[in-house]
mmCIF file with all atom_site columns, C-alpha atoms in Angstrom:
data_model
loop_
_atom_site.group_PDB
_atom_site.id
_atom_site.type_symbol
_atom_site.label_atom_id
_atom_site.label_alt_id
_atom_site.label_comp_id
_atom_site.label_asym_id
_atom_site.label_entity_id
_atom_site.label_seq_id
_atom_site.pdbx_PDB_ins_code
_atom_site.Cartn_x
_atom_site.Cartn_y
_atom_site.Cartn_z
_atom_site.occupancy
_atom_site.B_iso_or_equiv
_atom_site.pdbx_formal_charge
_atom_site.auth_seq_id
_atom_site.auth_comp_id
_atom_site.auth_asym_id
_atom_site.auth_atom_id
_atom_site.pdbx_PDB_model_num
ATOM 1   C CA . UNK A 1 1   ? 81.894  89.774  81.221  1.00 32.00 ? 1   UNK A CA 1
ATOM 2   C CA . UNK A 1 2   ? 83.593  87.796  83.967  1.00 33.00 ? 2   UNK A CA 1
ATOM 3   C CA . UNK A 1 3   ? 87.224  86.838  83.683  1.00 39.00 ? 3   UNK A CA 1
ATOM 4   C CA . UNK A 1 4   ? 88.215  83.792  85.700  1.00 40.00 ? 4   UNK A CA 1
ATOM 5   C CA . UNK A 1 5   ? 91.657  82.311  85.246  1.00 41.00 ? 5   UNK A CA 1
ATOM 6   C CA . UNK A 1 6   ? 92.424  78.939  86.799  1.00 40.00 ? 6   UNK A CA 1
ATOM 7   C CA . UNK A 1 7   ? 96.156  78.435  86.836  1.00 43.00 ? 7   UNK A CA 1
ATOM 8   C CA . UNK A 1 8   ? 98.244  75.302  86.469  1.00 42.00 ? 8   UNK A CA 1
ATOM 9   C CA . UNK A 1 9   ? 97.671  74.026  89.991  1.00 44.00 ? 9   UNK A CA 1
ATOM 10  C CA . UNK A 1 10  ? 94.205  75.515  90.466  1.00 43.00 ? 10  UNK A CA 1
ATOM 11  C CA . UNK A 1 11  ? 95.323  77.299  93.596  1.00 45.00 ? 11  UNK A CA 1
ATOM 12  C CA . UNK A 1 12  ? 95.054  80.857  92.290  1.00 50.00 ? 12  UNK A CA 1
ATOM 13  C CA . UNK A 1 13  ? 92.037  82.554  90.775  1.00 53.00 ? 13  UNK A CA 1
ATOM 14  C CA . UNK A 1 14  ? 92.111  86.069  89.401  1.00 54.00 ? 14  UNK A CA 1
ATOM 15  C CA . UNK A 1 15  ? 88.969  87.890  88.341  1.00 50.00 ? 15  UNK A CA 1
ATOM 16  C CA . UNK A 1 16  ? 87.814  91.491  88.073  1.00 48.00 ? 16  UNK A CA 1
ATOM 17  C CA . UNK A 1 17  ? 86.781  93.044  91.374  1.00 45.00 ? 17  UNK A CA 1
ATOM 18  C CA . UNK A 1 18  ? 83.510  94.191  89.805  1.00 44.00 ? 18  UNK A CA 1
ATOM 19  C CA . UNK A 1 19  ? 82.523  90.544  89.275  1.00 39.00 ? 19  UNK A CA 1
ATOM 20  C CA . UNK A 1 20  ? 82.248  90.016  93.021  1.00 39.00 ? 20  UNK A CA 1
ATOM 21  C CA . UNK A 1 21  ? 80.294  91.569  95.803  1.00 36.00 ? 21  UNK A CA 1
ATOM 22  C CA . UNK A 1 22  ? 83.021  90.781  98.319  1.00 44.00 ? 22  UNK A CA 1
ATOM 23  C CA . UNK A 1 23  ? 80.766  89.083  100.823 1.00 42.00 ? 23  UNK A CA 1
ATOM 24  C CA . UNK A 1 24  ? 83.441  89.278  103.501 1.00 45.00 ? 24  UNK A CA 1
ATOM 25  C CA . UNK A 1 25  ? 82.846  90.548  106.992 1.00 40.00 ? 25  UNK A CA 1
ATOM 26  C CA . UNK A 1 26  ? 85.789  92.394  108.490 1.00 42.00 ? 26  UNK A CA 1
ATOM 27  C CA . UNK A 1 27  ? 87.198  91.542  111.893 1.00 37.00 ? 27  UNK A CA 1
ATOM 28  C CA . UNK A 1 28  ? 89.818  93.329  113.937 1.00 38.00 ? 28  UNK A CA 1
ATOM 29  C CA . UNK A 1 29  ? 92.956  93.813  111.881 1.00 40.00 ? 29  UNK A CA 1
ATOM 30  C CA . UNK A 1 30  ? 95.195  92.256  114.543 1.00 38.00 ? 30  UNK A CA 1
ATOM 31  C CA . UNK A 1 31  ? 93.030  89.304  115.543 1.00 42.00 ? 31  UNK A CA 1
ATOM 32  C CA . UNK A 1 32  ? 94.445  85.885  114.616 1.00 42.00 ? 32  UNK A CA 1
ATOM 33  C CA . UNK A 1 33  ? 93.173  82.339  114.692 1.00 41.00 ? 33  UNK A CA 1
ATOM 34  C CA . UNK A 1 34  ? 89.471  83.190  114.693 1.00 48.00 ? 34  UNK A CA 1
ATOM 35  C CA . UNK A 1 35  ? 86.958  83.183  111.936 1.00 48.00 ? 35  UNK A CA 1
ATOM 36  C CA . UNK A 1 36  ? 86.854  85.966  109.431 1.00 85.00 ? 36  UNK A CA 1
ATOM 37  C CA . UNK A 1 37  ? 89.593  88.091  107.953 1.00 91.00 ? 37  UNK A CA 1
ATOM 38  C CA . UNK A 1 38  ? 93.090  89.043  109.042 1.00 92.00 ? 38  UNK A CA 1
ATOM 39  C CA . UNK A 1 39  ? 94.587  92.006  107.189 1.00 91.00 ? 39  UNK A CA 1
ATOM 40  C CA . UNK A 1 40  ? 98.337  91.489  106.795 1.00 91.00 ? 40  UNK A CA 1
ATOM 41  C CA . UNK A 1 41  ? 99.152  95.190  106.419 1.00 90.00 ? 41  UNK A CA 1
ATOM 42  C CA . UNK A 1 42  ? 97.532  98.432  107.427 1.00 91.00 ? 42  UNK A CA 1
ATOM 43  C CA . UNK A 1 43  ? 98.215  100.669 104.448 1.00 92.00 ? 43  UNK A CA 1
ATOM 44  C CA . UNK A 1 44  ? 96.347  103.463 106.264 1.00 91.00 ? 44  UNK A CA 1
ATOM 45  C CA . UNK A 1 45  ? 99.210  103.422 108.803 1.00 92.00 ? 45  UNK A CA 1
ATOM 46  C CA . UNK A 1 46  ? 101.908 103.295 106.102 1.00 92.00 ? 46  UNK A CA 1
ATOM 47  C CA . UNK A 1 47  ? 102.837 99.613  106.518 1.00 92.00 ? 47  UNK A CA 1
ATOM 48  C CA . UNK A 1 48  ? 104.788 98.139  103.598 1.00 91.00 ? 48  UNK A CA 1
ATOM 49  C CA . UNK A 1 49  ? 105.889 94.469  103.274 1.00 91.00 ? 49  UNK A CA 1
ATOM 50  C CA . UNK A 1 50  ? 109.443 94.145  104.646 1.00 90.00 ? 50  UNK A CA 1
ATOM 51  C CA . UNK A 1 51  ? 110.984 92.181  101.749 1.00 87.00 ? 51  UNK A CA 1
ATOM 52  C CA . UNK A 1 52  ? 110.155 94.650  99.025  1.00 82.00 ? 52  UNK A CA 1
ATOM 53  C CA . UNK A 1 53  ? 112.802 95.809  96.574  1.00 82.00 ? 53  UNK A CA 1
ATOM 54  C CA . UNK A 1 54  ? 114.102 99.223  97.595  1.00 80.00 ? 54  UNK A CA 1
ATOM 55  C CA . UNK A 1 55  ? 112.279 102.246 96.271  1.00 75.00 ? 55  UNK A CA 1
ATOM 56  C CA . UNK A 1 56  ? 109.492 100.479 94.374  1.00 90.00 ? 56  UNK A CA 1
ATOM 57  C CA . UNK A 1 57  ? 106.639 100.737 96.906  1.00 93.00 ? 57  UNK A CA 1
ATOM 58  C CA . UNK A 1 58  ? 104.786 103.698 98.349  1.00 95.00 ? 58  UNK A CA 1
ATOM 59  C CA . UNK A 1 59  ? 101.479 104.396 100.049 1.00 96.00 ? 59  UNK A CA 1
ATOM 60  C CA . UNK A 1 60  ? 98.896  106.294 98.004  1.00 96.00 ? 60  UNK A CA 1
ATOM 61  C CA . UNK A 1 61  ? 95.216  107.198 97.870  1.00 96.00 ? 61  UNK A CA 1
ATOM 62  C CA . UNK A 1 62  ? 95.317  106.597 94.127  1.00 95.00 ? 62  UNK A CA 1
ATOM 63  C CA . UNK A 1 63  ? 93.247  103.537 93.129  1.00 94.00 ? 63  UNK A CA 1
ATOM 64  C CA . UNK A 1 64  ? 92.592  102.628 96.772  1.00 93.00 ? 64  UNK A CA 1
ATOM 65  C CA . UNK A 1 65  ? 89.523  100.522 97.504  1.00 88.00 ? 65  UNK A CA 1
ATOM 66  C CA . UNK A 1 66  ? 89.295  102.110 100.940 1.00 84.00 ? 66  UNK A CA 1
ATOM 67  C CA . UNK A 1 67  ? 91.517  104.896 102.264 1.00 93.00 ? 67  UNK A CA 1
ATOM 68  C CA . UNK A 1 68  ? 95.028  104.062 101.071 1.00 95.00 ? 68  UNK A CA 1
ATOM 69  C CA . UNK A 1 69  ? 96.649  101.453 98.850  1.00 96.00 ? 69  UNK A CA 1
ATOM 70  C CA . UNK A 1 70  ? 100.144 100.203 98.091  1.00 96.00 ? 70  UNK A CA 1
ATOM 71  C CA . UNK A 1 71  ? 101.555 101.503 94.800  1.00 96.00 ? 71  UNK A CA 1
ATOM 72  C CA . UNK A 1 72  ? 104.319 99.325  93.374  1.00 95.00 ? 72  UNK A CA 1
ATOM 73  C CA . UNK A 1 73  ? 106.405 100.458 90.400  1.00 95.00 ? 73  UNK A CA 1
ATOM 74  C CA . UNK A 1 74  ? 108.323 97.563  88.849  1.00 94.00 ? 74  UNK A CA 1
ATOM 75  C CA . UNK A 1 75  ? 111.360 98.886  86.906  1.00 93.00 ? 75  UNK A CA 1
ATOM 76  C CA . UNK A 1 76  ? 112.247 97.346  83.539  1.00 93.00 ? 76  UNK A CA 1
ATOM 77  C CA . UNK A 1 77  ? 114.951 94.793  82.953  1.00 90.00 ? 77  UNK A CA 1
ATOM 78  C CA . UNK A 1 78  ? 115.213 93.123  86.348  1.00 88.00 ? 78  UNK A CA 1
ATOM 79  C CA . UNK A 1 79  ? 113.233 90.898  88.679  1.00 90.00 ? 79  UNK A CA 1
ATOM 80  C CA . UNK A 1 80  ? 111.666 92.958  91.444  1.00 89.00 ? 80  UNK A CA 1
ATOM 81  C CA . UNK A 1 81  ? 109.968 91.659  94.593  1.00 90.00 ? 81  UNK A CA 1
ATOM 82  C CA . UNK A 1 82  ? 107.021 92.661  96.722  1.00 92.00 ? 82  UNK A CA 1
ATOM 83  C CA . UNK A 1 83  ? 106.943 90.409  99.761  1.00 93.00 ? 83  UNK A CA 1
ATOM 84  C CA . UNK A 1 84  ? 107.506 89.615  103.395 1.00 93.00 ? 84  UNK A CA 1
ATOM 85  C CA . UNK A 1 85  ? 110.479 87.812  105.025 1.00 94.00 ? 85  UNK A CA 1
ATOM 86  C CA . UNK A 1 86  ? 109.733 86.343  108.471 1.00 94.00 ? 86  UNK A CA 1
ATOM 87  C CA . UNK A 1 87  ? 106.243 87.875  108.456 1.00 93.00 ? 87  UNK A CA 1
ATOM 88  C CA . UNK A 1 88  ? 104.537 89.117  111.611 1.00 91.00 ? 88  UNK A CA 1
ATOM 89  C CA . UNK A 1 89  ? 101.832 86.558  110.892 1.00 93.00 ? 89  UNK A CA 1
ATOM 90  C CA . UNK A 1 90  ? 103.623 83.309  110.073 1.00 95.00 ? 90  UNK A CA 1
ATOM 91  C CA . UNK A 1 91  ? 100.809 80.895  110.929 1.00 96.00 ? 91  UNK A CA 1
ATOM 92  C CA . UNK A 1 92  ? 98.328  80.824  108.045 1.00 95.00 ? 92  UNK A CA 1
ATOM 93  C CA . UNK A 1 93  ? 96.964  77.367  108.912 1.00 95.00 ? 93  UNK A CA 1
ATOM 94  C CA . UNK A 1 94  ? 93.648  78.715  110.267 1.00 93.00 ? 94  UNK A CA 1
ATOM 95  C CA . UNK A 1 95  ? 92.905  80.419  106.950 1.00 95.00 ? 95  UNK A CA 1
ATOM 96  C CA . UNK A 1 96  ? 91.672  79.076  103.625 1.00 93.00 ? 96  UNK A CA 1
ATOM 97  C CA . UNK A 1 97  ? 92.704  81.886  101.271 1.00 93.00 ? 97  UNK A CA 1
ATOM 98  C CA . UNK A 1 98  ? 95.143  84.701  100.741 1.00 93.00 ? 98  UNK A CA 1
ATOM 99  C CA . UNK A 1 99  ? 93.187  87.433  98.931  1.00 93.00 ? 99  UNK A CA 1
ATOM 100 C CA . UNK A 1 100 ? 93.933  90.902  97.678  1.00 93.00 ? 100 UNK A CA 1
ATOM 101 C CA . UNK A 1 101 ? 92.626  93.510  95.288  1.00 94.00 ? 101 UNK A CA 1
ATOM 102 C CA . UNK A 1 102 ? 94.936  94.715  92.545  1.00 95.00 ? 102 UNK A CA 1
ATOM 103 C CA . UNK A 1 103 ? 94.521  97.481  90.018  1.00 96.00 ? 103 UNK A CA 1
ATOM 104 C CA . UNK A 1 104 ? 96.330  97.267  86.685  1.00 96.00 ? 104 UNK A CA 1
ATOM 105 C CA . UNK A 1 105 ? 96.251  100.763 85.107  1.00 97.00 ? 105 UNK A CA 1
ATOM 106 C CA . UNK A 1 106 ? 97.835  99.509  81.887  1.00 96.00 ? 106 UNK A CA 1
ATOM 107 C CA . UNK A 1 107 ? 96.241  98.106  78.766  1.00 95.00 ? 107 UNK A CA 1
ATOM 108 C CA . UNK A 1 108 ? 98.006  94.735  78.775  1.00 94.00 ? 108 UNK A CA 1
ATOM 109 C CA . UNK A 1 109 ? 97.570  91.616  80.914  1.00 94.00 ? 109 UNK A CA 1
ATOM 110 C CA . UNK A 1 110 ? 100.359 91.324  83.506  1.00 95.00 ? 110 UNK A CA 1
ATOM 111 C CA . UNK A 1 111 ? 101.737 87.911  84.546  1.00 94.00 ? 111 UNK A CA 1
ATOM 112 C CA . UNK A 1 112 ? 103.151 87.806  88.076  1.00 94.00 ? 112 UNK A CA 1
ATOM 113 C CA . UNK A 1 113 ? 104.955 85.056  89.965  1.00 94.00 ? 113 UNK A CA 1
ATOM 114 C CA . UNK A 1 114 ? 104.047 84.018  93.507  1.00 94.00 ? 114 UNK A CA 1
ATOM 115 C CA . UNK A 1 115 ? 106.425 82.154  95.867  1.00 94.00 ? 115 UNK A CA 1
ATOM 116 C CA . UNK A 1 116 ? 105.651 80.925  99.389  1.00 95.00 ? 116 UNK A CA 1
ATOM 117 C CA . UNK A 1 117 ? 108.317 79.337  101.589 1.00 95.00 ? 117 UNK A CA 1
ATOM 118 C CA . UNK A 1 118 ? 108.007 77.577  104.938 1.00 95.00 ? 118 UNK A CA 1
ATOM 119 C CA . UNK A 1 119 ? 110.612 76.965  107.637 1.00 94.00 ? 119 UNK A CA 1
ATOM 120 C CA . UNK A 1 120 ? 110.703 73.194  107.000 1.00 92.00 ? 120 UNK A CA 1
ATOM 121 C CA . UNK A 1 121 ? 112.426 73.396  103.622 1.00 82.00 ? 121 UNK A CA 1
ATOM 122 C CA . UNK A 1 122 ? 116.107 72.457  103.882 1.00 78.00 ? 122 UNK A CA 1
ATOM 123 C CA . UNK A 1 123 ? 116.908 75.079  101.237 1.00 80.00 ? 123 UNK A CA 1
ATOM 124 C CA . UNK A 1 124 ? 115.259 78.236  99.924  1.00 78.00 ? 124 UNK A CA 1
ATOM 125 C CA . UNK A 1 125 ? 115.486 76.953  96.372  1.00 86.00 ? 125 UNK A CA 1
ATOM 126 C CA . UNK A 1 126 ? 112.730 76.090  93.926  1.00 89.00 ? 126 UNK A CA 1
ATOM 127 C CA . UNK A 1 127 ? 112.071 72.436  95.001  1.00 90.00 ? 127 UNK A CA 1
ATOM 128 C CA . UNK A 1 128 ? 111.432 73.363  98.660  1.00 92.00 ? 128 UNK A CA 1
ATOM 129 C CA . UNK A 1 129 ? 108.845 76.106  98.142  1.00 93.00 ? 129 UNK A CA 1
ATOM 130 C CA . UNK A 1 130 ? 105.480 76.662  96.465  1.00 95.00 ? 130 UNK A CA 1
ATOM 131 C CA . UNK A 1 131 ? 105.454 78.659  93.206  1.00 94.00 ? 131 UNK A CA 1
ATOM 132 C CA . UNK A 1 132 ? 102.682 79.601  90.833  1.00 92.00 ? 132 UNK A CA 1
ATOM 133 C CA . UNK A 1 133 ? 101.658 82.417  88.529  1.00 92.00 ? 133 UNK A CA 1
ATOM 134 C CA . UNK A 1 134 ? 98.636  84.686  88.272  1.00 92.00 ? 134 UNK A CA 1
ATOM 135 C CA . UNK A 1 135 ? 97.524  87.355  85.863  1.00 93.00 ? 135 UNK A CA 1
ATOM 136 C CA . UNK A 1 136 ? 96.045  90.812  86.215  1.00 95.00 ? 136 UNK A CA 1
ATOM 137 C CA . UNK A 1 137 ? 93.800  92.137  83.492  1.00 94.00 ? 137 UNK A CA 1
ATOM 138 C CA . UNK A 1 138 ? 93.493  95.889  82.968  1.00 95.00 ? 138 UNK A CA 1
ATOM 139 C CA . UNK A 1 139 ? 91.415  97.493  85.729  1.00 94.00 ? 139 UNK A CA 1
ATOM 140 C CA . UNK A 1 140 ? 90.436  96.014  89.087  1.00 94.00 ? 140 UNK A CA 1
ATOM 141 C CA . UNK A 1 141 ? 91.186  92.370  89.877  1.00 94.00 ? 141 UNK A CA 1
ATOM 142 C CA . UNK A 1 142 ? 90.454  90.258  92.930  1.00 93.00 ? 142 UNK A CA 1
ATOM 143 C CA . UNK A 1 143 ? 93.169  87.646  93.422  1.00 93.00 ? 143 UNK A CA 1
ATOM 144 C CA . UNK A 1 144 ? 92.530  84.575  95.539  1.00 92.00 ? 144 UNK A CA 1
ATOM 145 C CA . UNK A 1 145 ? 95.169  82.003  96.480  1.00 92.00 ? 145 UNK A CA 1
ATOM 146 C CA . UNK A 1 146 ? 93.758  78.788  97.915  1.00 92.00 ? 146 UNK A CA 1
ATOM 147 C CA . UNK A 1 147 ? 96.019  77.869  100.843 1.00 93.00 ? 147 UNK A CA 1
ATOM 148 C CA . UNK A 1 148 ? 94.471  74.438  101.379 1.00 91.00 ? 148 UNK A CA 1
ATOM 149 C CA . UNK A 1 149 ? 96.809  71.592  100.486 1.00 89.00 ? 149 UNK A CA 1
ATOM 150 C CA . UNK A 1 150 ? 99.647  73.617  98.938  1.00 93.00 ? 150 UNK A CA 1
ATOM 151 C CA . UNK A 1 151 ? 102.510 71.328  97.897  1.00 94.00 ? 151 UNK A CA 1
ATOM 152 C CA . UNK A 1 152 ? 106.178 72.123  97.468  1.00 93.00 ? 152 UNK A CA 1
ATOM 153 C CA . UNK A 1 153 ? 107.327 72.327  93.858  1.00 93.00 ? 153 UNK A CA 1
ATOM 154 C CA . UNK A 1 154 ? 109.006 68.914  94.020  1.00 92.00 ? 154 UNK A CA 1
ATOM 155 C CA . UNK A 1 155 ? 105.738 67.441  95.408  1.00 93.00 ? 155 UNK A CA 1
ATOM 156 C CA . UNK A 1 156 ? 107.622 65.812  98.312  1.00 91.00 ? 156 UNK A CA 1
ATOM 157 C CA . UNK A 1 157 ? 105.407 67.322  101.020 1.00 93.00 ? 157 UNK A CA 1
ATOM 158 C CA . UNK A 1 158 ? 102.662 69.765  101.864 1.00 94.00 ? 158 UNK A CA 1
ATOM 159 C CA . UNK A 1 159 ? 103.773 73.294  102.537 1.00 94.00 ? 159 UNK A CA 1
ATOM 160 C CA . UNK A 1 160 ? 103.618 73.973  106.303 1.00 95.00 ? 160 UNK A CA 1
ATOM 161 C CA . UNK A 1 161 ? 101.185 76.890  106.334 1.00 95.00 ? 161 UNK A CA 1
ATOM 162 C CA . UNK A 1 162 ? 101.641 77.152  110.105 1.00 96.00 ? 162 UNK A CA 1
ATOM 163 C CA . UNK A 1 163 ? 105.345 77.970  109.566 1.00 96.00 ? 163 UNK A CA 1
ATOM 164 C CA . UNK A 1 164 ? 105.504 80.568  106.773 1.00 96.00 ? 164 UNK A CA 1
ATOM 165 C CA . UNK A 1 165 ? 109.037 81.916  106.335 1.00 95.00 ? 165 UNK A CA 1
ATOM 166 C CA . UNK A 1 166 ? 108.372 84.228  103.394 1.00 94.00 ? 166 UNK A CA 1
ATOM 167 C CA . UNK A 1 167 ? 106.096 85.068  100.517 1.00 94.00 ? 167 UNK A CA 1
ATOM 168 C CA . UNK A 1 168 ? 106.712 87.202  97.469  1.00 94.00 ? 168 UNK A CA 1
ATOM 169 C CA . UNK A 1 169 ? 105.116 88.475  94.308  1.00 94.00 ? 169 UNK A CA 1
ATOM 170 C CA . UNK A 1 170 ? 107.645 89.178  91.574  1.00 94.00 ? 170 UNK A CA 1
ATOM 171 C CA . UNK A 1 171 ? 107.741 90.619  88.106  1.00 94.00 ? 171 UNK A CA 1
ATOM 172 C CA . UNK A 1 172 ? 110.459 91.028  85.452  1.00 92.00 ? 172 UNK A CA 1
ATOM 173 C CA . UNK A 1 173 ? 108.878 93.559  83.088  1.00 93.00 ? 173 UNK A CA 1
ATOM 174 C CA . UNK A 1 174 ? 110.300 94.739  79.786  1.00 93.00 ? 174 UNK A CA 1
ATOM 175 C CA . UNK A 1 175 ? 109.014 98.229  80.551  1.00 94.00 ? 175 UNK A CA 1
ATOM 176 C CA . UNK A 1 176 ? 108.150 100.137 83.713  1.00 94.00 ? 176 UNK A CA 1
ATOM 177 C CA . UNK A 1 177 ? 104.946 98.635  85.179  1.00 96.00 ? 177 UNK A CA 1
ATOM 178 C CA . UNK A 1 178 ? 102.784 100.019 87.975  1.00 96.00 ? 178 UNK A CA 1
ATOM 179 C CA . UNK A 1 179 ? 100.319 97.953  90.025  1.00 97.00 ? 179 UNK A CA 1
ATOM 180 C CA . UNK A 1 180 ? 98.188  99.047  92.990  1.00 97.00 ? 180 UNK A CA 1
ATOM 181 C CA . UNK A 1 181 ? 97.477  96.560  95.804  1.00 96.00 ? 181 UNK A CA 1
ATOM 182 C CA . UNK A 1 182 ? 94.806  96.859  98.494  1.00 95.00 ? 182 UNK A CA 1
ATOM 183 C CA . UNK A 1 183 ? 93.118  94.742  101.169 1.00 93.00 ? 183 UNK A CA 1
ATOM 184 C CA . UNK A 1 184 ? 95.883  92.120  101.452 1.00 93.00 ? 184 UNK A CA 1
ATOM 185 C CA . UNK A 1 185 ? 94.264  89.607  103.772 1.00 94.00 ? 185 UNK A CA 1
ATOM 186 C CA . UNK A 1 186 ? 93.988  86.045  104.986 1.00 95.00 ? 186 UNK A CA 1
ATOM 187 C CA . UNK A 1 187 ? 90.422  84.723  104.889 1.00 95.00 ? 187 UNK A CA 1
ATOM 188 C CA . UNK A 1 188 ? 88.829  81.822  106.716 1.00 92.00 ? 188 UNK A CA 1
ATOM 189 C CA . UNK A 1 189 ? 85.928  80.201  104.897 1.00 83.00 ? 189 UNK A CA 1
ATOM 190 C CA . UNK A 1 190 ? 83.283  78.468  106.957 1.00 64.00 ? 190 UNK A CA 1
#
């Protein structure tokens, strides 16, 4: 059975990886601005997002779609971030989606928060950024964030996807929660 979850702003879709055949053709991992896919991190080379809470992320072959994946252990009782501040790739305007595969080894649905900030916001606070939520069901999930027409939370303007300052995925679990991430990529749809 397929699980598709359209969230409040219909920007994020989360569904089991098995429900898709991928259908994406890979391009060079460092190529930007063209058609295809741009991988934001090379987990095979040990790359970890630079704005990740200390000690929660490690590279593993466990639950990797291909080669290696990013294992993130969210400790209980506090908000913990996985993200990138001043990312190497700050211009997402040539891409339609941010996609990644995530494996939830637990038995419960996990609700995560997503924040994306641009350099045009006068503050880093809630009104001047884009926020939404997505869920991971137990097992493999493919998460897709539609980057087209993202608005700031106060709806005063479109988020400048050509000037990304930061992005983060956060969780405040009641108990220790582990999630595996793989194939974090920007995708251009034709």
